[in-house]
Coordinates of C-alpha atoms in Angstrom, one line a residue:
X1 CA -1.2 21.6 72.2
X2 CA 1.0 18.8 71.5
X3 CA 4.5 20.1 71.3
X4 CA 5.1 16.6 69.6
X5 CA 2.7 17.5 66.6
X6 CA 3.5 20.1 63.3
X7 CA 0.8 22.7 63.3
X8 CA -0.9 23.3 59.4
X9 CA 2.6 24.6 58.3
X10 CA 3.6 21.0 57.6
X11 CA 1.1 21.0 54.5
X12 CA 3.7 22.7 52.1
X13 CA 5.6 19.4 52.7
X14 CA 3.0 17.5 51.9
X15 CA 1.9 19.5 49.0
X16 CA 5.4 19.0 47.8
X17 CA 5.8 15.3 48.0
X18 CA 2.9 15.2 45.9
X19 CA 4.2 17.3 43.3
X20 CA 7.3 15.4 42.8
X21 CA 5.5 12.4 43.1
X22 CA 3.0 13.9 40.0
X23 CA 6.4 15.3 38.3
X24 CA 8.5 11.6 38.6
X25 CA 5.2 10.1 37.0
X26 CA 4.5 12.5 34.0
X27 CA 8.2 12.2 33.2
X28 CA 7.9 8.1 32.9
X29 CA 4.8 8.6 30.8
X30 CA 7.0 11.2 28.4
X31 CA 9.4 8.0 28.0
X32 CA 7.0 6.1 26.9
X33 CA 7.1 5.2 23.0
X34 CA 3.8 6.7 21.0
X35 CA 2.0 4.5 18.6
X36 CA 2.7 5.5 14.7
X37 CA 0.1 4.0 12.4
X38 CA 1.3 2.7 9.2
X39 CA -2.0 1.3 7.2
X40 CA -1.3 -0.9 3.9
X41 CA -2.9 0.0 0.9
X42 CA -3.7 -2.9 -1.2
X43 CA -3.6 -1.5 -4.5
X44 CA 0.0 0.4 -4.1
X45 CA 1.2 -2.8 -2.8
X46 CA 0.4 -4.3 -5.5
X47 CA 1.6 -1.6 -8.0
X48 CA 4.6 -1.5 -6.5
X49 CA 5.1 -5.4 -6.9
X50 CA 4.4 -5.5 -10.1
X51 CA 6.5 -2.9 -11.0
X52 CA 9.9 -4.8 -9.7
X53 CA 12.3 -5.2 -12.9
X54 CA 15.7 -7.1 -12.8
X55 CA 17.1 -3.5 -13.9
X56 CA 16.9 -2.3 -10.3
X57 CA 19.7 -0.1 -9.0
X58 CA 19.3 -1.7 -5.4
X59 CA 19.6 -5.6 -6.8
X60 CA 22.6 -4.4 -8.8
X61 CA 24.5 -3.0 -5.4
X62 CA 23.5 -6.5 -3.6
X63 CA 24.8 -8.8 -6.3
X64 CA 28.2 -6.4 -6.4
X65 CA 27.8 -7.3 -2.2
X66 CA 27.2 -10.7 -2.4
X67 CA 29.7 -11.5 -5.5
X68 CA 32.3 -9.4 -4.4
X69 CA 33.0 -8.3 -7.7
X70 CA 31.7 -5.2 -9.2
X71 CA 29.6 -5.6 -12.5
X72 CA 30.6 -4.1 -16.0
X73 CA 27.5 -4.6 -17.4
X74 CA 23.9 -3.9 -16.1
X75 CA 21.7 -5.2 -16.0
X76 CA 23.4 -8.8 -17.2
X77 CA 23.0 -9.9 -20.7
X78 CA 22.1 -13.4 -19.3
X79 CA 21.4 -14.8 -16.3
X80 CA 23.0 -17.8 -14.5
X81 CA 21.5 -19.6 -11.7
X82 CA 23.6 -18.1 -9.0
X83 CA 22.4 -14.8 -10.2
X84 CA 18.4 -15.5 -10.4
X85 CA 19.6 -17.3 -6.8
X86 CA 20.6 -13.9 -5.3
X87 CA 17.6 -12.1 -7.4
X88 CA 15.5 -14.0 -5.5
X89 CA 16.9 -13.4 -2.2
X90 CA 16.5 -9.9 -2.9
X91 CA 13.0 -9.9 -4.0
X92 CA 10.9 -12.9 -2.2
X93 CA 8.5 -11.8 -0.3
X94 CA 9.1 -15.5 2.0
X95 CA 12.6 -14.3 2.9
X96 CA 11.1 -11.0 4.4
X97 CA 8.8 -12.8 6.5
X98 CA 11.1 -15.4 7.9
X99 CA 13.8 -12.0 8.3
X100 CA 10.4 -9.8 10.2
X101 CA 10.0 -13.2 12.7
X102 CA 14.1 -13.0 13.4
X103 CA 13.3 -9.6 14.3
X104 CA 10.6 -10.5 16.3
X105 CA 12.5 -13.0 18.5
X106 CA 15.5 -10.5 19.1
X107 CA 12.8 -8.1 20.1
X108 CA 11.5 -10.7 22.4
X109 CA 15.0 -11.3 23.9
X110 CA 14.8 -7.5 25.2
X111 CA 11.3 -8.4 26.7
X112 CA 12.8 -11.5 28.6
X113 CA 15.6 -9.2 29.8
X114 CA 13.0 -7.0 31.6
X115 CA 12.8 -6.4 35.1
X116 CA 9.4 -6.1 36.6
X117 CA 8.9 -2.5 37.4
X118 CA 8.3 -1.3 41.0
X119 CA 4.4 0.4 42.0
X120 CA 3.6 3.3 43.7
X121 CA 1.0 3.2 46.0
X122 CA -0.9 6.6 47.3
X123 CA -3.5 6.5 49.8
X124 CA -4.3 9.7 50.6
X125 CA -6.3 10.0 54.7
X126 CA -8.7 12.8 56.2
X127 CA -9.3 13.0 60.2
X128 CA -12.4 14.6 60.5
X129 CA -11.9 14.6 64.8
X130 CA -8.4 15.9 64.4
X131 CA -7.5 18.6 67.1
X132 CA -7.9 22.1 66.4
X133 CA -4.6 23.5 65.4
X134 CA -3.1 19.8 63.9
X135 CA -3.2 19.1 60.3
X136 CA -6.0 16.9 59.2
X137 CA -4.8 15.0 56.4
X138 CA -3.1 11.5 57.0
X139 CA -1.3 10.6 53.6
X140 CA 0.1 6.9 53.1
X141 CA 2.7 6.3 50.4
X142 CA 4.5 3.0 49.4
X143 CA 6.1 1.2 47.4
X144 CA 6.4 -1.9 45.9
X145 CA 9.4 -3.5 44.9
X146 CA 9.6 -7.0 43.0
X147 CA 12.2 -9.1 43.8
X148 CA 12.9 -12.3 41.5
X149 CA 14.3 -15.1 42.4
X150 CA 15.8 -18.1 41.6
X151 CA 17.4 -17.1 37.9
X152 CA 13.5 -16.7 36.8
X153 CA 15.1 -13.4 34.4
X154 CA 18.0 -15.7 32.9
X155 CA 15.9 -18.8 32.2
X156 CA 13.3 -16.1 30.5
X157 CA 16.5 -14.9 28.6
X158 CA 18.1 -17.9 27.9
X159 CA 14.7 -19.1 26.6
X160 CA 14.3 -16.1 24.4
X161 CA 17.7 -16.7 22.8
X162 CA 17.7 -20.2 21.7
X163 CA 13.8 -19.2 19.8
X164 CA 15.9 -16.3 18.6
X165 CA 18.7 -18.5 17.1
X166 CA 15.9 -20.7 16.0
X167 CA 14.1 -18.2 14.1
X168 CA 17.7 -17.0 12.6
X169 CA 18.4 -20.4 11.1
X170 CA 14.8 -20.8 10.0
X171 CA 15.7 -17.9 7.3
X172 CA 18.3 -20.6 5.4
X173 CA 15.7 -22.9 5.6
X174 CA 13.3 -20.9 3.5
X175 CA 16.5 -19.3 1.4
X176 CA 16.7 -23.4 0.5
X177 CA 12.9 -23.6 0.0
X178 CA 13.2 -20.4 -2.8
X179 CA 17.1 -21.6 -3.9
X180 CA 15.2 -25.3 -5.1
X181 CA 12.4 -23.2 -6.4
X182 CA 14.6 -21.3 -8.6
X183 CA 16.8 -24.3 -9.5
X184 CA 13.3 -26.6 -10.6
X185 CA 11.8 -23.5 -12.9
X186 CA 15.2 -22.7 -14.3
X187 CA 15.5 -26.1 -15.8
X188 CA 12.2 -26.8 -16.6
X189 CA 12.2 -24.0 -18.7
X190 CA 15.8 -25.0 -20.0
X191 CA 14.3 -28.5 -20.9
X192 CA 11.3 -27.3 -22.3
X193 CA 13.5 -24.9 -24.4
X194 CA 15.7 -27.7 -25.5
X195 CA 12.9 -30.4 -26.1
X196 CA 11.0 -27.5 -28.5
X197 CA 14.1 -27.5 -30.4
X198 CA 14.4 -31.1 -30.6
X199 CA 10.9 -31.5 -31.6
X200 CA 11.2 -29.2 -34.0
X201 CA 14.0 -30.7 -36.2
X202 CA 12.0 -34.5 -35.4
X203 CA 9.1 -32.7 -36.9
X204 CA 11.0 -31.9 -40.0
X205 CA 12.1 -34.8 -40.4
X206 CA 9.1 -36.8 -39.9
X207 CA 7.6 -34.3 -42.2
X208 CA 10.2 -35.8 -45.0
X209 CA 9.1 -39.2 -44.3
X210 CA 5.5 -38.5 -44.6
X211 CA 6.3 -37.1 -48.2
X212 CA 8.7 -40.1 -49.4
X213 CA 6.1 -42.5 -47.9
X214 CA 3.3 -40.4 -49.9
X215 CA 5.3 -40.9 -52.7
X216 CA 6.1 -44.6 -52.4
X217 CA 2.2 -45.2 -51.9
X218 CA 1.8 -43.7 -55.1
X219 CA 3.4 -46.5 -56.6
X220 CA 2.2 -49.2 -54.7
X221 CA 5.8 -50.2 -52.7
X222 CA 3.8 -48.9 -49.4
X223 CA 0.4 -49.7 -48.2
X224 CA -1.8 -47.0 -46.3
X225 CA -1.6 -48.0 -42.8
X226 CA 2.4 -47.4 -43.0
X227 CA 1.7 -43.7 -44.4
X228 CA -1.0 -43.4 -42.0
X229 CA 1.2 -44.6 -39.1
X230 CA 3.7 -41.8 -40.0
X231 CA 1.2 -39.3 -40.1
X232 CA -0.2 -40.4 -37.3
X233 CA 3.5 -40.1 -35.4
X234 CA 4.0 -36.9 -37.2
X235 CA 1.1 -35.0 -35.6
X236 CA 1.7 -36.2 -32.0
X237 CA 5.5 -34.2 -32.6
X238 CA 3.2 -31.4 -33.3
X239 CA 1.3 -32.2 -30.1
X240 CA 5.0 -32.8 -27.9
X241 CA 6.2 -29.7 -29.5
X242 CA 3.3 -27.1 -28.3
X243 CA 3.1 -28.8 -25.4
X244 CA 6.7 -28.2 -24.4
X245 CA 6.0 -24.2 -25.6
X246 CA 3.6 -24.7 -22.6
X247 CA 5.5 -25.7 -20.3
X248 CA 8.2 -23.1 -21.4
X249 CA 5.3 -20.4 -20.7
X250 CA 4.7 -22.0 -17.4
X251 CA 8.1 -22.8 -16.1
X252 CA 8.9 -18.9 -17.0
X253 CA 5.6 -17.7 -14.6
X254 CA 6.7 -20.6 -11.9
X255 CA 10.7 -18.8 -12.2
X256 CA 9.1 -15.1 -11.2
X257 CA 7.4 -16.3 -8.6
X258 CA 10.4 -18.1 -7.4
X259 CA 12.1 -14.2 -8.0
X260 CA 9.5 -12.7 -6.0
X261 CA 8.5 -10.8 -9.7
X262 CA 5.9 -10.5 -12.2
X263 CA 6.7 -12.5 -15.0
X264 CA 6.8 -9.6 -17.3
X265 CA 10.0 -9.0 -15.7
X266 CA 11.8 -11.8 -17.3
X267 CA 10.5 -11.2 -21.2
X268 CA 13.4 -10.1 -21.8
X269 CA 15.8 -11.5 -19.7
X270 CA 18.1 -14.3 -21.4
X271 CA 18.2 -17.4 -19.2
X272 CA 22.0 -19.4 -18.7
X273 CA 20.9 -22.3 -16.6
X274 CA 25.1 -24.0 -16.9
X275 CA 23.6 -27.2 -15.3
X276 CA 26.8 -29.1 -16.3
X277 CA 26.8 -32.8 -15.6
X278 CA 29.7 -33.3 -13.1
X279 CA 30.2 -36.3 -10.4
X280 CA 29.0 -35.2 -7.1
X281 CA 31.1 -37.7 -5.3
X282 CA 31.1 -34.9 -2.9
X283 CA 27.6 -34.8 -2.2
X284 CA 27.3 -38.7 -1.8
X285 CA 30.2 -39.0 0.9
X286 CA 29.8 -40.6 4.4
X287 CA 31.1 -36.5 5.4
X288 CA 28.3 -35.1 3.7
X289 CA 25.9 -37.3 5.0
X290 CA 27.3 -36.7 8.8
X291 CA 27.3 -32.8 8.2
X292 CA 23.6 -32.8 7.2
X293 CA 22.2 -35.0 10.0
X294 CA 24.0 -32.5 12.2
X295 CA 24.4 -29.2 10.4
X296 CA 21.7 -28.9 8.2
X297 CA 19.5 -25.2 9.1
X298 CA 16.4 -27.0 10.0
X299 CA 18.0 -29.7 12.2
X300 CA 19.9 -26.4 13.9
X301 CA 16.8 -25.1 14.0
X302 CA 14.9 -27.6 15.9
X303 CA 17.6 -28.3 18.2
X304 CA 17.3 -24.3 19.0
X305 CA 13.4 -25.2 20.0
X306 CA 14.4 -28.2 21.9
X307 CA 16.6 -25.6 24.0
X308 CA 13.7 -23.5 24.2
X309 CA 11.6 -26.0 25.9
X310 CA 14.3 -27.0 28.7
X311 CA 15.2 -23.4 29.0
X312 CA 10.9 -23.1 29.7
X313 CA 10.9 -26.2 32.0
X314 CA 13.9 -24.9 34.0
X315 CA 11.7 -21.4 34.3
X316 CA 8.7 -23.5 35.6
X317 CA 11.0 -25.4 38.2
X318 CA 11.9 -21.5 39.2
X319 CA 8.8 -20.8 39.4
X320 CA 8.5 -23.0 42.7
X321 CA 9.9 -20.6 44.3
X322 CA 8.5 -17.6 45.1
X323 CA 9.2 -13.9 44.3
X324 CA 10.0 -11.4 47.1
X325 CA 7.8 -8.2 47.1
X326 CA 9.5 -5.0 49.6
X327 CA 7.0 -2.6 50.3
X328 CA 9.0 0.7 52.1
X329 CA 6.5 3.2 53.2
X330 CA 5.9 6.8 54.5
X331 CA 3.1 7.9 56.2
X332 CA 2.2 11.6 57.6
X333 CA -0.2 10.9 60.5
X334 CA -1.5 13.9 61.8
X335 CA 2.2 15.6 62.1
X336 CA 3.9 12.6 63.0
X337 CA 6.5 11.3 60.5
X338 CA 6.0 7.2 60.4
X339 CA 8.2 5.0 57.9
X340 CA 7.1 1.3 57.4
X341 CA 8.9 -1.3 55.6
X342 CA 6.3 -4.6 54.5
X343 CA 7.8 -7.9 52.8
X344 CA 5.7 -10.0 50.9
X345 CA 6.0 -13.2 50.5
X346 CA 4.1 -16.0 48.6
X347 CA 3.6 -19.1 50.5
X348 CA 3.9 -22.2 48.4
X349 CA 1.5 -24.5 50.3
X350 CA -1.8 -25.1 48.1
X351 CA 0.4 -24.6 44.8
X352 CA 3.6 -25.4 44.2
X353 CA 3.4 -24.9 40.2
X354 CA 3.2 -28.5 38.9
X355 CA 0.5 -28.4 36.3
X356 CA 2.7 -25.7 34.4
X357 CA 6.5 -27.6 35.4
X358 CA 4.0 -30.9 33.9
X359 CA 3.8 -29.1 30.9
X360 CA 6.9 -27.8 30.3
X361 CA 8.5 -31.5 30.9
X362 CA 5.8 -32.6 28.1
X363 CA 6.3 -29.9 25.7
X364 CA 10.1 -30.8 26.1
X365 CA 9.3 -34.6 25.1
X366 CA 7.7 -33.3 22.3
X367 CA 10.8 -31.1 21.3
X368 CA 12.6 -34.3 21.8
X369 CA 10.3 -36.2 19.5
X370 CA 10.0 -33.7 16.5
X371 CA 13.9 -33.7 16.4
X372 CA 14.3 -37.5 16.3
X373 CA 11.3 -36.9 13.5
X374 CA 13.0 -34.5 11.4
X375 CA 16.7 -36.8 11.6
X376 CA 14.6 -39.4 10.2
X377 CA 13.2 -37.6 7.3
X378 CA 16.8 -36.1 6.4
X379 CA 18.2 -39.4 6.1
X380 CA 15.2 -40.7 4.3
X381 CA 15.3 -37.9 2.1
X382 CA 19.6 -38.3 1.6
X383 CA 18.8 -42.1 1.4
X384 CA 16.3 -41.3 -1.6
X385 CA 18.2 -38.8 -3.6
X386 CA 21.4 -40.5 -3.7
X387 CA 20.0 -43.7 -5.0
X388 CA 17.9 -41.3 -7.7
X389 CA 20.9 -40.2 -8.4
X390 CA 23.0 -43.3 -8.8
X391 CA 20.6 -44.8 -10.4
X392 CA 20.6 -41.9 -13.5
X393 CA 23.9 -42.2 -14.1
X394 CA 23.8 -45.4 -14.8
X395 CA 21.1 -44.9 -17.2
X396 CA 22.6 -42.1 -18.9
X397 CA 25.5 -44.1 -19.7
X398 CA 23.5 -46.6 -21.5
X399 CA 21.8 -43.7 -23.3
X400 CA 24.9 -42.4 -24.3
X401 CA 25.6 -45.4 -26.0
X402 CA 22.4 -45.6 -27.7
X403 CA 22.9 -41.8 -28.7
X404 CA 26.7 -42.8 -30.1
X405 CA 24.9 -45.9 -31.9
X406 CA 22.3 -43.7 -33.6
X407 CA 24.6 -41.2 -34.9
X408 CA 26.6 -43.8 -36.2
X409 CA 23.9 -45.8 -38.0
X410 CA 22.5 -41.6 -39.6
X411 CA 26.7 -41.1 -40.5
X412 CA 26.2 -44.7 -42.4
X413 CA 23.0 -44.0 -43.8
X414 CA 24.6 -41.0 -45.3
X415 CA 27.2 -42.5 -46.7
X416 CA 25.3 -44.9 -48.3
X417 CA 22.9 -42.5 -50.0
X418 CA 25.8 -41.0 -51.5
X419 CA 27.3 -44.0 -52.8
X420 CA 23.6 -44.9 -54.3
X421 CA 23.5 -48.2 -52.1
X422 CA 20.9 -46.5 -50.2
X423 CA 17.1 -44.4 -50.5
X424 CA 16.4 -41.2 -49.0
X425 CA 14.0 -42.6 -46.6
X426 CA 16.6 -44.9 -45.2
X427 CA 18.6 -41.9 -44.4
X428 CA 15.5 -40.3 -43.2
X429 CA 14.6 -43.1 -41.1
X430 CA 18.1 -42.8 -39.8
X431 CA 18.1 -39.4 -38.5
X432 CA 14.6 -40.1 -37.2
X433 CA 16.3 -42.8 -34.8
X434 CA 19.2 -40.4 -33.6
X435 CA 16.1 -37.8 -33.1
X436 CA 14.4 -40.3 -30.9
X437 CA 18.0 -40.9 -29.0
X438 CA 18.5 -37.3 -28.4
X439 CA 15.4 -36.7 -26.4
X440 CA 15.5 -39.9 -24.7
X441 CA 19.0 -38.2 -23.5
X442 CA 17.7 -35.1 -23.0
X443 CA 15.1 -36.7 -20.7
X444 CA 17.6 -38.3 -18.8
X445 CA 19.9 -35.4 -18.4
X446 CA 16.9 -33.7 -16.5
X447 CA 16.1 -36.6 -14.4
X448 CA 19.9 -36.5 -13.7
X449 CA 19.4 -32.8 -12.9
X450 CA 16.4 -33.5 -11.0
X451 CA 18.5 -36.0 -8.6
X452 CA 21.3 -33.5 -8.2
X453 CA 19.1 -31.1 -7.1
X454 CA 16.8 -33.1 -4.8
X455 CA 20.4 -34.9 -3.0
X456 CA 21.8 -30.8 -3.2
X457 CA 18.6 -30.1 -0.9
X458 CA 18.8 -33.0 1.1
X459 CA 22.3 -32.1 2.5
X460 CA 22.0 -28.8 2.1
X461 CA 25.1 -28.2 0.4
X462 CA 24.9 -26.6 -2.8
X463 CA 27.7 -27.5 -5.6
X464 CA 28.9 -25.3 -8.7
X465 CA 30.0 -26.2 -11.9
X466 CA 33.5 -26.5 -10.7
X467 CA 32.2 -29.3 -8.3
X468 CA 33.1 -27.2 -5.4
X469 CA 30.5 -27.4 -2.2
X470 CA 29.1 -23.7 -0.9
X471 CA 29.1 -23.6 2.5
X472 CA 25.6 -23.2 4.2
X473 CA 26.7 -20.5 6.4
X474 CA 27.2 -18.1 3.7
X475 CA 23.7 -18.9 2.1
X476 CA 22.6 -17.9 5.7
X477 CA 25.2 -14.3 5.9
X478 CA 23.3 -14.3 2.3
X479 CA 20.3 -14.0 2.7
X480 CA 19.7 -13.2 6.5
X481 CA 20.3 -9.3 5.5
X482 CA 17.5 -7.7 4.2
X483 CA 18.0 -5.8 1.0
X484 CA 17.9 -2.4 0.8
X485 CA 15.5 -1.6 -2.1
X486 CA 14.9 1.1 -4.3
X487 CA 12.4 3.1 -3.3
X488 CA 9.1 3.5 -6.5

């Protein structure tokens, strides 16, 4: 016998480096994180949407949060724009998706961070000639280990992060998108609740002139086309003034959708838009104008994926070089003990990763190019609103005028009739004219309002009724926490 060899009593050790190698496997399975299915159901999800109220416990606690102030009242007996603002923030469904892809991206930071695991390799051997007396079996085991090199794991990390950030800014981006969306329904319904009101006092009127010109046709001072001129006018008030109940209705619907609501959740809510007319020299500053071009959340945002595409073309470059691969082994041959250590290497002669680095370099470009894109709109978009703007103040001045001219020629007219120098259809006619004024003003207070709003999103900087700019970041702090909400 060879004194060099074990007999068959060396099998126990064998035996047992296969049970710990079965026992370090099964406890990296137990690790392992178990799927949990969690199946939407159509109709409660759409139960419990429509079931969302402005009374909710959970929006109270994050309006106390994001006021700072605790509320005496609830739920509100009106509400403001900065109110409906944080409502919506709480309820949009476009805010939770833009929040679930943030989480995403910090998930897929972790993944970058990952280091490759190492492989076990078992190659179990059976020598039918061995010698009588020597054990058989001729087990190989190994093991992989990768090696990366080059910074591969930080540009993958690095990479990770800026689509992170990206994705993180992209939430105040769509908290603008549902912030202007709030804004427009709030004051179309404000308009269309004003106009009604307006129309309805024109209508009166007009309906006083159709009965004074009725009864000057009676007597022949009139002829019929005048009376049926005034009729005429009279019925398309009645026309203007169901059309703005319309648009009342709709403006209403388009303001719960902006909430993330069903619309009979604001029956009963009383609406206080406070759109006061203020200067926004603010807002039309060279400052302004700089901090948009380089602060605004979607500029950020793309400059975020522009870092994401070096940090990928830096990766690719890595990527020329190759990874390392130790492979230490064991080996029980026949009673002999035999330890091996392999190193793999990858030879970079028929590939040396150019297509993908050719790539990269392009997508990069195109980064490059979208950013340069984007600048461009911003200014176009600052460049548009602030002429709007300008350009409705100007005009509202001269319909102020107009509007002080016209209640001064009704306050004459008045006076007149009561000193007999004048009929009641010059009076009439008078307060018709200041009628006419007052929505021509009306309409250019929302095309004022409309400009405000439109330069407001264009730099990204919203501005109170104190004429005091919010910053941006806190929209972002805002609305980048998801809401905890009451549970139906």
């Amino acid at each position: 016998m060879n004194p060099g060899r074990r007999e068959y009593s060396d099998q126990p050790a064998i035996r047992s480096v296969t049970r710990c190698s079965i026992i370090v496997f099964a406890a990296c399975l137990a690790g392992c994180v178990r799927f949990e299915s969690q199946p939407i159901s159509p109709a409660n999800n759409a139960a419990q949407l429509e079931a969302r109220r402005l009374d909710d416990p959970g929006l109270k606690k994050f309006l106390e949060r994001s006021l700072a102030h605790d509320l005496e009242t609830w739920p509100p007996k009106t509400w403001d724009f900065t109110t409906l603002t944080l409502a919506a923030f709480y309820f949009n469904p476009s805010l939770d998706v833009a929040r679930a892809q943030w989480s995403a991206t910090q998930a897929g930071v972790r993944t970058a961070g990952g280091r490759p695991n190492p492989t076990l390799n078992l190659t179990p051997g059976y020598d039918f000639s061995a010698a009588s007396g020597v054990s058989p079996w001729i087990p190989f085991f190994s093991v992989d280990v990768p090696v990366e090199t080059a910074g591969k794991r930080g540009r993958r990390i690095a990479k990770a992060k800026h689509l992170s950030e990206s994705a993180r800014l992209n939430i105040a981006t769509v908290a603008w998108h549902v912030r202007r969306n709030v804004r427009g329904s709030l004051l179309d319904s404000t308009v269309a609740d004003r106009r009604a009101a307006l129309l309805e006092n024109q209508m009166r009127v007009q309906e006083q002139m159709v009965k004074l010109l009725e009864q000057r046709l009676a007597v022949g001072a009139i002829s019929q086309p005048d009376l049926t001129a005034a009729r005429i006018a009279l019925n398309k008030t009645r026309l203007d003034l169901g059309d703005a109940h319309s648009k009342r209705a709709e403006a209403r619907a388009r303001l719960a959708e902006a909430l993330g609501v069903g619309s009979s959740a604001l029956e009963d809510a009383e609406l206080s838009p406070e759109f006061a007319d203020r200067s926004a020299a603010e807002l039309t500053s060279a400052e302004a104008r700089r901090v948009a071009l380089q602060g605004r959340s979607d500029v950020l945002s793309a400059l975020g994926d522009y870092a994401a595409a070096e940090a990928e073309l830096q990766l690719q470059i890595a990527k020329q070089y190759p990874d390392v691969h130790l492979s230490p082994g064991y080996q029980y041959d026949q009673g002999d003990n035999k330890w091996t250590l392999g190193i793999v290497l990858e030879l970079p002669v028929l590939n040396q990763n150019q297509g993908p680095i050719a790539e990269a370099r392009a997508r990069r470009d195109e980064a490059a190019a979208r950013f340069t894109e984007l600048q461009a709109k911003v200014i176009g978009e600052i460049d548009r609103a602030g002429a709007a703007y300008r350009a409705t103040r100007a005009q509202l001045a001269t319909t102020d005028a107009l509007l002080a001219a016209a209640q001064q020629q009704q306050q004459s007219a008045e006076a007149q009739l009561k000193a007999g120098a004048a009929d009641p259809l010059d009076r009439v006619m008078a307060e018709f004219e200041l009628g006419v004024a007052a929505l021509t003003k009306l309409d250019r207070q929302t095309t004022l309002q409309q400009s405000l709003g439109e330069l407001e999103d264009a730099l990204q900087q919203p501005i109170d009724s104190a004429g005091r700019t919010s910053s941006t970041a806190s929209l972002l702090n805002t609305a980048q926490n998801p809401p905890e909400r009451s549970a139906k």
